GROMACS .gro file of C-alpha atoms in nm:
model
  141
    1UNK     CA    1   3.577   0.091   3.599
    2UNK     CA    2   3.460   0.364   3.526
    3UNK     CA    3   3.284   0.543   3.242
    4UNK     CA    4   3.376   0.822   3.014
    5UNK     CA    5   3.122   1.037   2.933
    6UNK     CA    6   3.249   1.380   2.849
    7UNK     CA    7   3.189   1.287   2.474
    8UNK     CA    8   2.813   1.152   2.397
    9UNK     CA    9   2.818   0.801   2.368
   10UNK     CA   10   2.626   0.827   2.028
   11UNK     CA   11   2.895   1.016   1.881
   12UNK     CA   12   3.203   0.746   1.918
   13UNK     CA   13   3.024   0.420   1.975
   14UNK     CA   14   2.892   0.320   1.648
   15UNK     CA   15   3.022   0.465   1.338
   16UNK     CA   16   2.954   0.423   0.956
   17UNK     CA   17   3.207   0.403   0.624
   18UNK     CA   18   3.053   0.732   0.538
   19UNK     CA   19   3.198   0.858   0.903
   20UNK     CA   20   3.527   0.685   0.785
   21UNK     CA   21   3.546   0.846   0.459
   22UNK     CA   22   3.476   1.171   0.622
   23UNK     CA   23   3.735   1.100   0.896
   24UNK     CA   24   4.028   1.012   0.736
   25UNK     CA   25   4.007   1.306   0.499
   26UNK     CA   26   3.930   1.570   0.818
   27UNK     CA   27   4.253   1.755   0.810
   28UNK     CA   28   4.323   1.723   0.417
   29UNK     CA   29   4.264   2.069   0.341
   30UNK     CA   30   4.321   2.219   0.705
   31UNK     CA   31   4.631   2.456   0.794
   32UNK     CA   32   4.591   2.511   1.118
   33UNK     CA   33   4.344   2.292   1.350
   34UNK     CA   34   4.082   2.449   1.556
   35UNK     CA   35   4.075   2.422   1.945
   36UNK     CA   36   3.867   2.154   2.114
   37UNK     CA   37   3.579   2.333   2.281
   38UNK     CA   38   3.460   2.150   2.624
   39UNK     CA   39   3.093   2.231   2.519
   40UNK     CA   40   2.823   1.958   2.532
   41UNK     CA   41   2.739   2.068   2.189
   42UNK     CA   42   3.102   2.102   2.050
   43UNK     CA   43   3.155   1.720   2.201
   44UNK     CA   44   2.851   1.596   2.071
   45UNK     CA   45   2.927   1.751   1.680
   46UNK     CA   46   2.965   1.549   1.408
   47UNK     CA   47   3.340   1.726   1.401
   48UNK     CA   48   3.441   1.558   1.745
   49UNK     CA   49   3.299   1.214   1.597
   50UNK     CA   50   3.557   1.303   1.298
   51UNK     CA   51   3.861   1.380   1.520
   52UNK     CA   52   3.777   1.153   1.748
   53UNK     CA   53   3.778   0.830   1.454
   54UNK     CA   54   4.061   1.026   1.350
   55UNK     CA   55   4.268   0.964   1.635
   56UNK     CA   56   4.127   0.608   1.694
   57UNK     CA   57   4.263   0.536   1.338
   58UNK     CA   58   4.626   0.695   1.413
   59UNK     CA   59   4.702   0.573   1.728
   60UNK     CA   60   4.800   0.201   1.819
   61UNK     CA   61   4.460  -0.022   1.828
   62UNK     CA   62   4.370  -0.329   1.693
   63UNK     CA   63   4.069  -0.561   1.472
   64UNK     CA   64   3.977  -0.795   1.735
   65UNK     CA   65   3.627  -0.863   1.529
   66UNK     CA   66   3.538  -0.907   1.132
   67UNK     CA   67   3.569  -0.687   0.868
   68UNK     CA   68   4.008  -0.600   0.964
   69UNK     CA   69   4.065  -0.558   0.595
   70UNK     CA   70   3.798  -0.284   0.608
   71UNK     CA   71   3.983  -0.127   0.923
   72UNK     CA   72   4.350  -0.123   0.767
   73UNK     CA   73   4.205   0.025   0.454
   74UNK     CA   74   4.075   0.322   0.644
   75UNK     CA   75   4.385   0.323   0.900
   76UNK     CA   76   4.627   0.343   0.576
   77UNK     CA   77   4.437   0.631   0.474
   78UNK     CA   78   4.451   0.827   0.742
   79UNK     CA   79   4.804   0.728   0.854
   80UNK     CA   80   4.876   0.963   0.507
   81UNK     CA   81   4.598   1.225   0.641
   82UNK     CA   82   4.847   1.246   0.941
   83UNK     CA   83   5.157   1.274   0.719
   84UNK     CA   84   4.931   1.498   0.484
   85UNK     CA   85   4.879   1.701   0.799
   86UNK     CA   86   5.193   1.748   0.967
   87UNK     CA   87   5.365   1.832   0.629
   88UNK     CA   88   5.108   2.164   0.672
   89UNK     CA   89   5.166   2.196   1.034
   90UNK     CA   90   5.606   2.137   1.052
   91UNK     CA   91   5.692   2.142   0.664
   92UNK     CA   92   5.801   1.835   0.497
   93UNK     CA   93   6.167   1.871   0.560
   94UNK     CA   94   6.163   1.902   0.906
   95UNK     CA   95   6.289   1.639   1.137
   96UNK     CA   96   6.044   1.394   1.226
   97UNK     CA   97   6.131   1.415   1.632
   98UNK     CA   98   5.973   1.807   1.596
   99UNK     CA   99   5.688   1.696   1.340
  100UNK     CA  100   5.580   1.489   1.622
  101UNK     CA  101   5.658   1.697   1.859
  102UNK     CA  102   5.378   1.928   1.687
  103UNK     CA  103   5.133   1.649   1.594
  104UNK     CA  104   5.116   1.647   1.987
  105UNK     CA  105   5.184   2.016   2.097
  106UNK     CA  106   5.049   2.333   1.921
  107UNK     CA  107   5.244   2.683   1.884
  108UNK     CA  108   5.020   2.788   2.240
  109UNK     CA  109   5.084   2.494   2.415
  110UNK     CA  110   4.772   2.283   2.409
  111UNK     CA  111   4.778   1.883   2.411
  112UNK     CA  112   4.679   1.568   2.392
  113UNK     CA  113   4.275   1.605   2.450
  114UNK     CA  114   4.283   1.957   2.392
  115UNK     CA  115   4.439   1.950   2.063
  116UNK     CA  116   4.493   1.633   1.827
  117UNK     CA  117   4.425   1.386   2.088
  118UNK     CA  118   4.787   1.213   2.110
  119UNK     CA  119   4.961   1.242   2.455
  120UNK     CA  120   5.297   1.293   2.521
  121UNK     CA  121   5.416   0.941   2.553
  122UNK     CA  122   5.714   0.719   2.443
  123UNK     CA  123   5.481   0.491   2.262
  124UNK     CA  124   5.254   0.750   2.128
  125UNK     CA  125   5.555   0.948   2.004
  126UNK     CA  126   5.711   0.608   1.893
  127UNK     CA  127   5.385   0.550   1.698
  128UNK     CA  128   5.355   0.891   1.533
  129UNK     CA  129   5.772   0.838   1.424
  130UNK     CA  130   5.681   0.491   1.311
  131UNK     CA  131   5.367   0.645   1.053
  132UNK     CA  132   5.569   0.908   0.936
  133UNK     CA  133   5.909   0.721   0.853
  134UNK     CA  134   5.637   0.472   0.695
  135UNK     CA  135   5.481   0.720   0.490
  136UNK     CA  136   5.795   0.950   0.409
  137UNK     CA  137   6.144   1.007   0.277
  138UNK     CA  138   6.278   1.277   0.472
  139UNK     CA  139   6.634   1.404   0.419
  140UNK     CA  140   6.615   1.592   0.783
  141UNK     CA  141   6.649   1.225   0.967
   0.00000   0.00000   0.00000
């Protein structure tokens, strides 16, 4: 097996609450999200370590160790950053198939890596539905 190294190992190994409060709120007060920059510097910043936790914290994982209360407490919270954030990026009463579509795709095209992180998968995209019918009432279902 091998391993990946395009993003510093000290930037998504160990992580601390103050990372997690940091994380979840990453996209609260953004209306349109920046490219990923294949840079050693850009994947070594402290706002890769945010995205990445981010994305860690949206996308289907699991508390195999101690402290799982801690985990869902910060998952919940960014489960509504994602909601928070593709209410900026589709508009709240748009269908959730295209919100997710856009969570995963931006207006030029990039994905998965190069954009949010989330790839164009059935479970993915069935996890992404799954937060926002969670976290939403939306008449355009």
């Amino acid at each position: 097996m091998e391993l990946d190294d395009e993003v510093p190992l000290h930037n998504k190994l160990l992580v601390s609450y103050q990372d997690l409060n940091h994380a979840v709120e990453i996209h609260s007060n953004t209306k349109r999200i920046d490219p990923i920059v294949k840079s050693e510097e850009f994947l070594g910043s402290p706002e890769m370590r945010l995205r990445l936790l981010f994305n860690a914290l949206t996308t289907p994982n699991y508390c195999v160790g101690g402290m799982c209360n801690d985990y869902l407490f910060y998952k919940e919270r960014a489960e509504l950053g994602l909601v928070t954030l593709s209410d900026k990026i589709s508009g709240k009463d748009t269908p959730t198939t295209t919100r997710v579509d856009d969570l995963i795709r931006s207006d030029d095209g990039k994905e998965g890596e190069d954009y949010l992180g989330y790839k164009n998968l059935r479970p993915v995209r069935s996890y992404l539905q799954y937060i926002l019918h969670k976290n939403t009432t939306n008449p355009g279902d």
